[in-house]
Amino acid sequence: MSELAGPPSKPIAVPRLVLDMLEAQGLDGAIPQPVWQNSVGGVTFSVGRDGKPSFFVKHNPPGSGESLADEAERLRWIAGKHPAPEVVALETSGGHEVLLTRALPGTSAVAEEWKKQPSVALRALGEGLRRLHELPVEECPYDWGVAHRARADRISQEALAALGEPPPIDRLVVCQGDPCAPNTLIADDGSFLAHIDLARLGTADRWADLAVMTLSLEWNYVGYDEADFWAAYGSEPDAHRIAYYRALWNAA
């Protein structure tokens, strides 16, 4: 996830594998609408009738470097532990991946209504990460620590060394892994609803999430007060850890 992601700026053809999955699920009468495109070519489509989505279907093309299989696995693990979409089906073919999830009754934290109310959005973002970080870390089978990230993101040893030694772990938590603001859903009343895009979820220092989340505020909101986020999360910013984990994110 980066500031390069967002709603598609031009028409997108619906991949054949997406149409085949929808037909197999009895949804062939609904027309998929592209709602989000990431920086590596993945597209999310909404599926529903009367303008109200009932499902979302994500398609990753070959060579995208992202894994919907990883996301589906983590969504199944977190079900019942923390608010996140329910997996309906996963299909792979020829390097293409398609993931179908059930829609939740909320909107993205970067929807226009929340961009106009940044203090509400920031409080929901802080609440969401706080709740995720309160999960029992010993129960999480996935890793998102520095060494794992260096391997997964193919960060060279030279680039990793240039960052210096990682700060001592402040608190090991279950991290979202891609904590940018669009990956939080907000309920109609302005409260946190759920996290989405969990392919990188895993255990790491909480600052791996906090550093990137607060960076993403700059990409998505105008006239905000970061104190709203920190008050909802329940911490004060740590400049040293924030700087390190933002540099690690950029190195990837």
PDB file of N, CA and C in Angstrom, residues 58-160:
ATOM      1  N   LYS A  58     -11.291  -9.247  -4.953  1.00  0.00           N
ATOM      2  CA  LYS A  58      -9.969  -8.698  -5.249  1.00  0.00           C
ATOM      3  C   LYS A  58      -9.285  -9.580  -6.276  1.00  0.00           C
ATOM      4  N   HIS A  59      -8.624  -8.938  -7.228  1.00  0.00           N
ATOM      5  CA  HIS A  59      -7.858  -9.659  -8.243  1.00  0.00           C
ATOM      6  C   HIS A  59      -6.422  -9.173  -8.232  1.00  0.00           C
ATOM      7  N   ASN A  60      -5.492 -10.107  -8.114  1.00  0.00           N
ATOM      8  CA  ASN A  60      -4.069  -9.796  -8.247  1.00  0.00           C
ATOM      9  C   ASN A  60      -3.532 -10.460  -9.509  1.00  0.00           C
ATOM     10  N   PRO A  61      -2.863  -9.698 -10.370  1.00  0.00           N
ATOM     11  CA  PRO A  61      -2.297 -10.278 -11.590  1.00  0.00           C
ATOM     12  C   PRO A  61      -0.995 -11.008 -11.301  1.00  0.00           C
ATOM     13  N   PRO A  62      -0.518 -11.806 -12.235  1.00  0.00           N
ATOM     14  CA  PRO A  62       0.776 -12.480 -12.038  1.00  0.00           C
ATOM     15  C   PRO A  62       1.896 -11.468 -11.809  1.00  0.00           C
ATOM     16  N   GLY A  63       2.809 -11.811 -10.920  1.00  0.00           N
ATOM     17  CA  GLY A  63       3.970 -10.961 -10.681  1.00  0.00           C
ATOM     18  C   GLY A  63       3.711  -9.735  -9.846  1.00  0.00           C
ATOM     19  N   SER A  64       2.557  -9.661  -9.198  1.00  0.00           N
ATOM     20  CA  SER A  64       2.250  -8.458  -8.411  1.00  0.00           C
ATOM     21  C   SER A  64       3.068  -8.375  -7.134  1.00  0.00           C
ATOM     22  N   GLY A  65       3.570  -9.519  -6.661  1.00  0.00           N
ATOM     23  CA  GLY A  65       4.319  -9.521  -5.419  1.00  0.00           C
ATOM     24  C   GLY A  65       3.449  -9.568  -4.185  1.00  0.00           C
ATOM     25  N   GLU A  66       2.145  -9.520  -4.352  1.00  0.00           N
ATOM     26  CA  GLU A  66       1.209  -9.627  -3.245  1.00  0.00           C
ATOM     27  C   GLU A  66       0.562 -11.012  -3.277  1.00  0.00           C
ATOM     28  N   SER A  67       0.045 -11.469  -2.150  1.00  0.00           N
ATOM     29  CA  SER A  67      -0.538 -12.807  -2.080  1.00  0.00           C
ATOM     30  C   SER A  67      -1.922 -12.750  -1.461  1.00  0.00           C
ATOM     31  N   LEU A  68      -2.938 -13.035  -2.285  1.00  0.00           N
ATOM     32  CA  LEU A  68      -4.286 -13.126  -1.750  1.00  0.00           C
ATOM     33  C   LEU A  68      -4.471 -14.411  -0.955  1.00  0.00           C
ATOM     34  N   ALA A  69      -3.665 -15.425  -1.260  1.00  0.00           N
ATOM     35  CA  ALA A  69      -3.713 -16.650  -0.455  1.00  0.00           C
ATOM     36  C   ALA A  69      -3.267 -16.351   0.969  1.00  0.00           C
ATOM     37  N   ASP A  70      -2.221 -15.533   1.118  1.00  0.00           N
ATOM     38  CA  ASP A  70      -1.783 -15.121   2.457  1.00  0.00           C
ATOM     39  C   ASP A  70      -2.875 -14.340   3.164  1.00  0.00           C
ATOM     40  N   GLU A  71      -3.542 -13.471   2.424  1.00  0.00           N
ATOM     41  CA  GLU A  71      -4.597 -12.676   3.034  1.00  0.00           C
ATOM     42  C   GLU A  71      -5.759 -13.561   3.485  1.00  0.00           C
ATOM     43  N   ALA A  72      -6.170 -14.486   2.622  1.00  0.00           N
ATOM     44  CA  ALA A  72      -7.273 -15.377   2.980  1.00  0.00           C
ATOM     45  C   ALA A  72      -6.934 -16.179   4.229  1.00  0.00           C
ATOM     46  N   GLU A  73      -5.699 -16.672   4.316  1.00  0.00           N
ATOM     47  CA  GLU A  73      -5.281 -17.458   5.480  1.00  0.00           C
ATOM     48  C   GLU A  73      -5.376 -16.629   6.756  1.00  0.00           C
ATOM     49  N   ARG A  74      -4.926 -15.384   6.690  1.00  0.00           N
ATOM     50  CA  ARG A  74      -4.941 -14.529   7.872  1.00  0.00           C
ATOM     51  C   ARG A  74      -6.363 -14.100   8.234  1.00  0.00           C
ATOM     52  N   LEU A  75      -7.195 -13.869   7.234  1.00  0.00           N
ATOM     53  CA  LEU A  75      -8.582 -13.523   7.515  1.00  0.00           C
ATOM     54  C   LEU A  75      -9.294 -14.674   8.223  1.00  0.00           C
ATOM     55  N   ARG A  76      -9.002 -15.887   7.804  1.00  0.00           N
ATOM     56  CA  ARG A  76      -9.620 -17.046   8.465  1.00  0.00           C
ATOM     57  C   ARG A  76      -9.103 -17.183   9.898  1.00  0.00           C
ATOM     58  N   TRP A  77      -7.821 -16.882  10.104  1.00  0.00           N
ATOM     59  CA  TRP A  77      -7.255 -16.983  11.452  1.00  0.00           C
ATOM     60  C   TRP A  77      -7.873 -15.944  12.386  1.00  0.00           C
ATOM     61  N   ILE A  78      -8.064 -14.732  11.897  1.00  0.00           N
ATOM     62  CA  ILE A  78      -8.498 -13.646  12.767  1.00  0.00           C
ATOM     63  C   ILE A  78     -10.000 -13.625  12.988  1.00  0.00           C
ATOM     64  N   ALA A  79     -10.748 -14.428  12.235  1.00  0.00           N
ATOM     65  CA  ALA A  79     -12.206 -14.457  12.375  1.00  0.00           C
ATOM     66  C   ALA A  79     -12.599 -14.777  13.819  1.00  0.00           C
ATOM     67  N   GLY A  80     -13.470 -13.967  14.378  1.00  0.00           N
ATOM     68  CA  GLY A  80     -13.900 -14.147  15.751  1.00  0.00           C
ATOM     69  C   GLY A  80     -12.988 -13.516  16.774  1.00  0.00           C
ATOM     70  N   LYS A  81     -11.808 -13.062  16.345  1.00  0.00           N
ATOM     71  CA  LYS A  81     -10.856 -12.426  17.264  1.00  0.00           C
ATOM     72  C   LYS A  81     -10.855 -10.911  17.124  1.00  0.00           C
ATOM     73  N   HIS A  82     -11.096 -10.438  15.890  1.00  0.00           N
ATOM     74  CA  HIS A  82     -10.988  -9.009  15.588  1.00  0.00           C
ATOM     75  C   HIS A  82     -11.816  -8.755  14.333  1.00  0.00           C
ATOM     76  N   PRO A  83     -12.475  -7.597  14.222  1.00  0.00           N
ATOM     77  CA  PRO A  83     -13.325  -7.334  13.061  1.00  0.00           C
ATOM     78  C   PRO A  83     -12.546  -7.279  11.750  1.00  0.00           C
ATOM     79  N   ALA A  84     -12.959  -8.114  10.801  1.00  0.00           N
ATOM     80  CA  ALA A  84     -12.328  -8.193   9.478  1.00  0.00           C
ATOM     81  C   ALA A  84     -13.301  -8.898   8.547  1.00  0.00           C
ATOM     82  N   PRO A  85     -13.128  -8.776   7.229  1.00  0.00           N
ATOM     83  CA  PRO A  85     -14.057  -9.413   6.294  1.00  0.00           C
ATOM     84  C   PRO A  85     -14.046 -10.940   6.396  1.00  0.00           C
ATOM     85  N   GLU A  86     -15.171 -11.519   6.049  1.00  0.00           N
ATOM     86  CA  GLU A  86     -15.314 -12.976   6.009  1.00  0.00           C
ATOM     87  C   GLU A  86     -14.939 -13.493   4.618  1.00  0.00           C
ATOM     88  N   VAL A  87     -14.084 -14.489   4.574  1.00  0.00           N
ATOM     89  CA  VAL A  87     -13.695 -15.097   3.298  1.00  0.00           C
ATOM     90  C   VAL A  87     -14.834 -15.972   2.775  1.00  0.00           C
ATOM     91  N   VAL A  88     -15.187 -15.756   1.503  1.00  0.00           N
ATOM     92  CA  VAL A  88     -16.198 -16.592   0.845  1.00  0.00           C
ATOM     93  C   VAL A  88     -15.531 -17.605  -0.068  1.00  0.00           C
ATOM     94  N   ALA A  89     -14.554 -17.157  -0.858  1.00  0.00           N
ATOM     95  CA  ALA A  89     -13.889 -18.073  -1.795  1.00  0.00           C
ATOM     96  C   ALA A  89     -12.553 -17.488  -2.223  1.00  0.00           C
ATOM     97  N   LEU A  90     -11.633 -18.377  -2.574  1.00  0.00           N
ATOM     98  CA  LEU A  90     -10.319 -18.007  -3.112  1.00  0.00           C
ATOM     99  C   LEU A  90     -10.036 -18.892  -4.306  1.00  0.00           C
ATOM    100  N   GLU A  91      -9.613 -18.299  -5.432  1.00  0.00           N
ATOM    101  CA  GLU A  91      -9.276 -19.058  -6.634  1.00  0.00           C
ATOM    102  C   GLU A  91      -7.946 -18.567  -7.186  1.00  0.00           C
ATOM    103  N   THR A  92      -7.145 -19.484  -7.691  1.00  0.00           N
ATOM    104  CA  THR A  92      -5.893 -19.133  -8.353  1.00  0.00           C
ATOM    105  C   THR A  92      -5.824 -19.861  -9.686  1.00  0.00           C
ATOM    106  N   SER A  93      -5.240 -19.204 -10.686  1.00  0.00           N
ATOM    107  CA  SER A  93      -5.100 -19.819 -12.004  1.00  0.00           C
ATOM    108  C   SER A  93      -4.076 -19.032 -12.812  1.00  0.00           C
ATOM    109  N   GLY A  94      -3.036 -19.726 -13.275  1.00  0.00           N
ATOM    110  CA  GLY A  94      -2.044 -19.095 -14.134  1.00  0.00           C
ATOM    111  C   GLY A  94      -1.379 -17.886 -13.532  1.00  0.00           C
ATOM    112  N   GLY A  95      -1.175 -17.890 -12.221  1.00  0.00           N
ATOM    113  CA  GLY A  95      -0.559 -16.746 -11.556  1.00  0.00           C
ATOM    114  C   GLY A  95      -1.545 -15.682 -11.118  1.00  0.00           C
ATOM    115  N   HIS A  96      -2.788 -15.761 -11.585  1.00  0.00           N
ATOM    116  CA  HIS A  96      -3.834 -14.838 -11.146  1.00  0.00           C
ATOM    117  C   HIS A  96      -4.436 -15.350  -9.849  1.00  0.00           C
ATOM    118  N   GLU A  97      -4.834 -14.428  -8.983  1.00  0.00           N
ATOM    119  CA  GLU A  97      -5.517 -14.767  -7.736  1.00  0.00           C
ATOM    120  C   GLU A  97      -6.783 -13.928  -7.619  1.00  0.00           C
ATOM    121  N   VAL A  98      -7.845 -14.552  -7.109  1.00  0.00           N
ATOM    122  CA  VAL A  98      -9.105 -13.844  -6.879  1.00  0.00           C
ATOM    123  C   VAL A  98      -9.633 -14.233  -5.503  1.00  0.00           C
ATOM    124  N   LEU A  99      -9.955 -13.225  -4.694  1.00  0.00           N
ATOM    125  CA  LEU A  99     -10.467 -13.442  -3.347  1.00  0.00           C
ATOM    126  C   LEU A  99     -11.821 -12.753  -3.207  1.00  0.00           C
ATOM    127  N   LEU A 100     -12.815 -13.512  -2.797  1.00  0.00           N
ATOM    128  CA  LEU A 100     -14.164 -12.982  -2.594  1.00  0.00           C
ATOM    129  C   LEU A 100     -14.449 -12.923  -1.101  1.00  0.00           C
ATOM    130  N   THR A 101     -14.836 -11.740  -0.620  1.00  0.00           N
ATOM    131  CA  THR A 101     -15.175 -11.563   0.789  1.00  0.00           C
ATOM    132  C   THR A 101     -16.548 -10.909   0.914  1.00  0.00           C
ATOM    133  N   ARG A 102     -17.167 -11.133   2.060  1.00  0.00           N
ATOM    134  CA  ARG A 102     -18.471 -10.539   2.320  1.00  0.00           C
ATOM    135  C   ARG A 102     -18.295  -9.075   2.743  1.00  0.00           C
ATOM    136  N   ALA A 103     -19.135  -8.208   2.204  1.00  0.00           N
ATOM    137  CA  ALA A 103     -19.042  -6.777   2.530  1.00  0.00           C
ATOM    138  C   ALA A 103     -19.458  -6.524   3.974  1.00  0.00           C
ATOM    139  N   LEU A 104     -18.870  -5.501   4.560  1.00  0.00           N
ATOM    140  CA  LEU A 104     -19.209  -5.070   5.907  1.00  0.00           C
ATOM    141  C   LEU A 104     -19.938  -3.725   5.837  1.00  0.00           C
ATOM    142  N   PRO A 105     -20.772  -3.425   6.829  1.00  0.00           N
ATOM    143  CA  PRO A 105     -21.617  -2.225   6.772  1.00  0.00           C
ATOM    144  C   PRO A 105     -20.892  -0.954   7.202  1.00  0.00           C
ATOM    145  N   GLY A 106     -19.847  -0.592   6.479  1.00  0.00           N
ATOM    146  CA  GLY A 106     -19.114   0.625   6.805  1.00  0.00           C
ATOM    147  C   GLY A 106     -18.464   1.188   5.559  1.00  0.00           C
ATOM    148  N   THR A 107     -17.687   2.242   5.727  1.00  0.00           N
ATOM    149  CA  THR A 107     -17.006   2.876   4.606  1.00  0.00           C
ATOM    150  C   THR A 107     -15.533   3.056   4.937  1.00  0.00           C
ATOM    151  N   SER A 108     -14.728   3.206   3.893  1.00  0.00           N
ATOM    152  CA  SER A 108     -13.296   3.400   4.068  1.00  0.00           C
ATOM    153  C   SER A 108     -13.019   4.657   4.880  1.00  0.00           C
ATOM    154  N   ALA A 109     -11.961   4.609   5.666  1.00  0.00           N
ATOM    155  CA  ALA A 109     -11.565   5.784   6.448  1.00  0.00           C
ATOM    156  C   ALA A 109     -11.169   6.955   5.573  1.00  0.00           C
ATOM    157  N   VAL A 110     -10.965   6.727   4.274  1.00  0.00           N
ATOM    158  CA  VAL A 110     -10.631   7.837   3.371  1.00  0.00           C
ATOM    159  C   VAL A 110     -11.791   8.181   2.448  1.00  0.00           C
ATOM    160  N   ALA A 111     -13.004   7.702   2.774  1.00  0.00           N
ATOM    161  CA  ALA A 111     -14.187   8.163   2.051  1.00  0.00           C
ATOM    162  C   ALA A 111     -14.347   9.662   2.283  1.00  0.00           C
ATOM    163  N   GLU A 112     -14.990  10.341   1.337  1.00  0.00           N
ATOM    164  CA  GLU A 112     -15.103  11.797   1.415  1.00  0.00           C
ATOM    165  C   GLU A 112     -15.737  12.260   2.724  1.00  0.00           C
ATOM    166  N   GLU A 113     -16.724  11.507   3.222  1.00  0.00           N
ATOM    167  CA  GLU A 113     -17.386  11.942   4.459  1.00  0.00           C
ATOM    168  C   GLU A 113     -16.418  11.996   5.630  1.00  0.00           C
ATOM    169  N   TRP A 114     -15.428  11.098   5.644  1.00  0.00           N
ATOM    170  CA  TRP A 114     -14.466  11.084   6.757  1.00  0.00           C
ATOM    171  C   TRP A 114     -13.304  12.027   6.494  1.00  0.00           C
ATOM    172  N   LYS A 115     -12.971  12.268   5.234  1.00  0.00           N
ATOM    173  CA  LYS A 115     -11.962  13.281   4.947  1.00  0.00           C
ATOM    174  C   LYS A 115     -12.432  14.661   5.412  1.00  0.00           C
ATOM    175  N   LYS A 116     -13.747  14.869   5.394  1.00  0.00           N
ATOM    176  CA  LYS A 116     -14.308  16.138   5.858  1.00  0.00           C
ATOM    177  C   LYS A 116     -14.397  16.203   7.382  1.00  0.00           C
ATOM    178  N   GLN A 117     -14.207  15.054   8.028  1.00  0.00           N
ATOM    179  CA  GLN A 117     -14.233  14.983   9.493  1.00  0.00           C
ATOM    180  C   GLN A 117     -12.970  14.272   9.978  1.00  0.00           C
ATOM    181  N   PRO A 118     -11.803  14.870   9.748  1.00  0.00           N
ATOM    182  CA  PRO A 118     -10.561  14.158  10.057  1.00  0.00           C
ATOM    183  C   PRO A 118     -10.414  13.770  11.517  1.00  0.00           C
ATOM    184  N   SER A 119     -10.954  14.568  12.435  1.00  0.00           N
ATOM    185  CA  SER A 119     -10.819  14.209  13.847  1.00  0.00           C
ATOM    186  C   SER A 119     -11.573  12.921  14.147  1.00  0.00           C
ATOM    187  N   VAL A 120     -12.739  12.737  13.527  1.00  0.00           N
ATOM    188  CA  VAL A 120     -13.503  11.502  13.701  1.00  0.00           C
ATOM    189  C   VAL A 120     -12.730  10.327  13.115  1.00  0.00           C
ATOM    190  N   ALA A 121     -12.213  10.519  11.907  1.00  0.00           N
ATOM    191  CA  ALA A 121     -11.462   9.450  11.247  1.00  0.00           C
ATOM    192  C   ALA A 121     -10.230   9.059  12.053  1.00  0.00           C
ATOM    193  N   LEU A 122      -9.483  10.030  12.538  1.00  0.00           N
ATOM    194  CA  LEU A 122      -8.254   9.720  13.278  1.00  0.00           C
ATOM    195  C   LEU A 122      -8.542   8.980  14.576  1.00  0.00           C
ATOM    196  N   ARG A 123      -9.645   9.323  15.214  1.00  0.00           N
ATOM    197  CA  ARG A 123      -9.996   8.593  16.439  1.00  0.00           C
ATOM    198  C   ARG A 123     -10.358   7.145  16.120  1.00  0.00           C
ATOM    199  N   ALA A 124     -11.061   6.928  15.013  1.00  0.00           N
ATOM    200  CA  ALA A 124     -11.399   5.558  14.616  1.00  0.00           C
ATOM    201  C   ALA A 124     -10.147   4.774  14.244  1.00  0.00           C
ATOM    202  N   LEU A 125      -9.209   5.416  13.562  1.00  0.00           N
ATOM    203  CA  LEU A 125      -7.954   4.758  13.193  1.00  0.00           C
ATOM    204  C   LEU A 125      -7.167   4.368  14.446  1.00  0.00           C
ATOM    205  N   GLY A 126      -7.111   5.260  15.411  1.00  0.00           N
ATOM    206  CA  GLY A 126      -6.406   4.955  16.650  1.00  0.00           C
ATOM    207  C   GLY A 126      -7.080   3.852  17.429  1.00  0.00           C
ATOM    208  N   GLU A 127      -8.400   3.896  17.493  1.00  0.00           N
ATOM    209  CA  GLU A 127      -9.152   2.852  18.200  1.00  0.00           C
ATOM    210  C   GLU A 127      -8.918   1.490  17.560  1.00  0.00           C
ATOM    211  N   GLY A 128      -8.940   1.465  16.229  1.00  0.00           N
ATOM    212  CA  GLY A 128      -8.770   0.193  15.534  1.00  0.00           C
ATOM    213  C   GLY A 128      -7.424  -0.445  15.796  1.00  0.00           C
ATOM    214  N   LEU A 129      -6.341   0.340  15.700  1.00  0.00           N
ATOM    215  CA  LEU A 129      -5.021  -0.228  15.958  1.00  0.00           C
ATOM    216  C   LEU A 129      -4.870  -0.637  17.422  1.00  0.00           C
ATOM    217  N   ARG A 130      -5.425   0.144  18.321  1.00  0.00           N
ATOM    218  CA  ARG A 130      -5.337  -0.230  19.738  1.00  0.00           C
ATOM    219  C   ARG A 130      -5.994  -1.587  19.976  1.00  0.00           C
ATOM    220  N   ARG A 131      -7.165  -1.783  19.397  1.00  0.00           N
ATOM    221  CA  ARG A 131      -7.870  -3.052  19.586  1.00  0.00           C
ATOM    222  C   ARG A 131      -7.106  -4.211  18.949  1.00  0.00           C
ATOM    223  N   LEU A 132      -6.546  -3.998  17.771  1.00  0.00           N
ATOM    224  CA  LEU A 132      -5.761  -5.054  17.128  1.00  0.00           C
ATOM    225  C   LEU A 132      -4.536  -5.390  17.969  1.00  0.00           C
ATOM    226  N   HIS A 133      -3.878  -4.382  18.481  1.00  0.00           N
ATOM    227  CA  HIS A 133      -2.649  -4.572  19.244  1.00  0.00           C
ATOM    228  C   HIS A 133      -2.903  -5.190  20.620  1.00  0.00           C
ATOM    229  N   GLU A 134      -4.160  -5.271  21.030  1.00  0.00           N
ATOM    230  CA  GLU A 134      -4.506  -5.915  22.294  1.00  0.00           C
ATOM    231  C   GLU A 134      -4.740  -7.407  22.153  1.00  0.00           C
ATOM    232  N   LEU A 135      -4.725  -7.949  20.920  1.00  0.00           N
ATOM    233  CA  LEU A 135      -4.888  -9.388  20.735  1.00  0.00           C
ATOM    234  C   LEU A 135      -3.733 -10.134  21.403  1.00  0.00           C
ATOM    235  N   PRO A 136      -3.979 -11.342  21.906  1.00  0.00           N
ATOM    236  CA  PRO A 136      -2.895 -12.129  22.512  1.00  0.00           C
ATOM    237  C   PRO A 136      -1.822 -12.461  21.474  1.00  0.00           C
ATOM    238  N   VAL A 137      -0.661 -11.880  21.634  1.00  0.00           N
ATOM    239  CA  VAL A 137       0.386 -12.010  20.627  1.00  0.00           C
ATOM    240  C   VAL A 137       0.884 -13.448  20.520  1.00  0.00           C
ATOM    241  N   GLU A 138       0.837 -14.189  21.617  1.00  0.00           N
ATOM    242  CA  GLU A 138       1.352 -15.557  21.598  1.00  0.00           C
ATOM    243  C   GLU A 138       0.482 -16.495  20.752  1.00  0.00           C
ATOM    244  N   GLU A 139      -0.734 -16.075  20.432  1.00  0.00           N
ATOM    245  CA  GLU A 139      -1.619 -16.909  19.620  1.00  0.00           C
ATOM    246  C   GLU A 139      -1.435 -16.697  18.122  1.00  0.00           C
ATOM    247  N   CYS A 140      -0.690 -15.668  17.730  1.00  0.00           N
ATOM    248  CA  CYS A 140      -0.541 -15.344  16.310  1.00  0.00           C
ATOM    249  C   CYS A 140       0.590 -16.163  15.690  1.00  0.00           C
ATOM    250  N   PRO A 141       0.320 -16.927  14.633  1.00  0.00           N
ATOM    251  CA  PRO A 141       1.353 -17.765  14.021  1.00  0.00           C
ATOM    252  C   PRO A 141       2.174 -17.058  12.948  1.00  0.00           C
ATOM    253  N   TYR A 142       1.936 -15.780  12.725  1.00  0.00           N
ATOM    254  CA  TYR A 142       2.571 -15.064  11.624  1.00  0.00           C
ATOM    255  C   TYR A 142       3.582 -14.042  12.144  1.00  0.00           C
ATOM    256  N   ASP A 143       4.644 -13.856  11.382  1.00  0.00           N
ATOM    257  CA  ASP A 143       5.739 -12.960  11.765  1.00  0.00           C
ATOM    258  C   ASP A 143       5.746 -11.742  10.832  1.00  0.00           C
ATOM    259  N   TRP A 144       5.964 -10.566  11.411  1.00  0.00           N
ATOM    260  CA  TRP A 144       6.185  -9.374  10.586  1.00  0.00           C
ATOM    261  C   TRP A 144       7.322  -8.544  11.168  1.00  0.00           C
ATOM    262  N   GLY A 145       8.256  -9.226  11.828  1.00  0.00           N
ATOM    263  CA  GLY A 145       9.413  -8.547  12.377  1.00  0.00           C
ATOM    264  C   GLY A 145      10.377  -8.096  11.299  1.00  0.00           C
ATOM    265  N   VAL A 146      11.404  -7.384  11.693  1.00  0.00           N
ATOM    266  CA  VAL A 146      12.336  -6.769  10.746  1.00  0.00           C
ATOM    267  C   VAL A 146      13.004  -7.799   9.847  1.00  0.00           C
ATOM    268  N   ALA A 147      13.504  -8.893  10.405  1.00  0.00           N
ATOM    269  CA  ALA A 147      14.191  -9.902   9.597  1.00  0.00           C
ATOM    270  C   ALA A 147      13.246 -10.539   8.583  1.00  0.00           C
ATOM    271  N   HIS A 148      12.023 -10.841   9.015  1.00  0.00           N
ATOM    272  CA  HIS A 148      11.045 -11.424   8.093  1.00  0.00           C
ATOM    273  C   HIS A 148      10.714 -10.451   6.970  1.00  0.00           C
ATOM    274  N   ARG A 149      10.525  -9.194   7.314  1.00  0.00           N
ATOM    275  CA  ARG A 149      10.189  -8.194   6.301  1.00  0.00           C
ATOM    276  C   ARG A 149      11.315  -8.021   5.292  1.00  0.00           C
ATOM    277  N   ALA A 150      12.548  -8.063   5.770  1.00  0.00           N
ATOM    278  CA  ALA A 150      13.682  -7.915   4.855  1.00  0.00           C
ATOM    279  C   ALA A 150      13.679  -9.029   3.813  1.00  0.00           C
ATOM    280  N   ARG A 151      13.352 -10.252   4.253  1.00  0.00           N
ATOM    281  CA  ARG A 151      13.281 -11.368   3.308  1.00  0.00           C
ATOM    282  C   ARG A 151      12.074 -11.235   2.395  1.00  0.00           C
ATOM    283  N   ALA A 152      10.909 -10.961   2.974  1.00  0.00           N
ATOM    284  CA  ALA A 152       9.672 -10.908   2.189  1.00  0.00           C
ATOM    285  C   ALA A 152       9.695  -9.785   1.159  1.00  0.00           C
ATOM    286  N   ASP A 153      10.277  -8.658   1.525  1.00  0.00           N
ATOM    287  CA  ASP A 153      10.293  -7.495   0.638  1.00  0.00           C
ATOM    288  C   ASP A 153      11.588  -7.373  -0.161  1.00  0.00           C
ATOM    289  N   ARG A 154      12.454  -8.395  -0.039  1.00  0.00           N
ATOM    290  CA  ARG A 154      13.715  -8.418  -0.785  1.00  0.00           C
ATOM    291  C   ARG A 154      14.540  -7.153  -0.552  1.00  0.00           C
ATOM    292  N   ILE A 155      14.618  -6.745   0.701  1.00  0.00           N
ATOM    293  CA  ILE A 155      15.471  -5.617   1.060  1.00  0.00           C
ATOM    294  C   ILE A 155      16.898  -6.137   1.154  1.00  0.00           C
ATOM    295  N   SER A 156      17.797  -5.521   0.432  1.00  0.00           N
ATOM    296  CA  SER A 156      19.176  -5.995   0.423  1.00  0.00           C
ATOM    297  C   SER A 156      19.822  -5.810   1.785  1.00  0.00           C
ATOM    298  N   GLN A 157      20.849  -6.610   2.050  1.00  0.00           N
ATOM    299  CA  GLN A 157      21.569  -6.476   3.305  1.00  0.00           C
ATOM    300  C   GLN A 157      22.227  -5.106   3.420  1.00  0.00           C
ATOM    301  N   GLU A 158      22.663  -4.561   2.277  1.00  0.00           N
ATOM    302  CA  GLU A 158      23.269  -3.223   2.279  1.00  0.00           C
ATOM    303  C   GLU A 158      22.233  -2.168   2.698  1.00  0.00           C
ATOM    304  N   ALA A 159      21.039  -2.277   2.129  1.00  0.00           N
ATOM    305  CA  ALA A 159      19.991  -1.312   2.462  1.00  0.00           C
ATOM    306  C   ALA A 159      19.558  -1.454   3.909  1.00  0.00           C
ATOM    307  N   LEU A 160      19.479  -2.701   4.373  1.00  0.00           N
ATOM    308  CA  LEU A 160      19.089  -2.940   5.757  1.00  0.00           C
ATOM    309  C   LEU A 160      20.148  -2.387   6.713  1.00  0.00           C
TER     310      LEU A 160
END
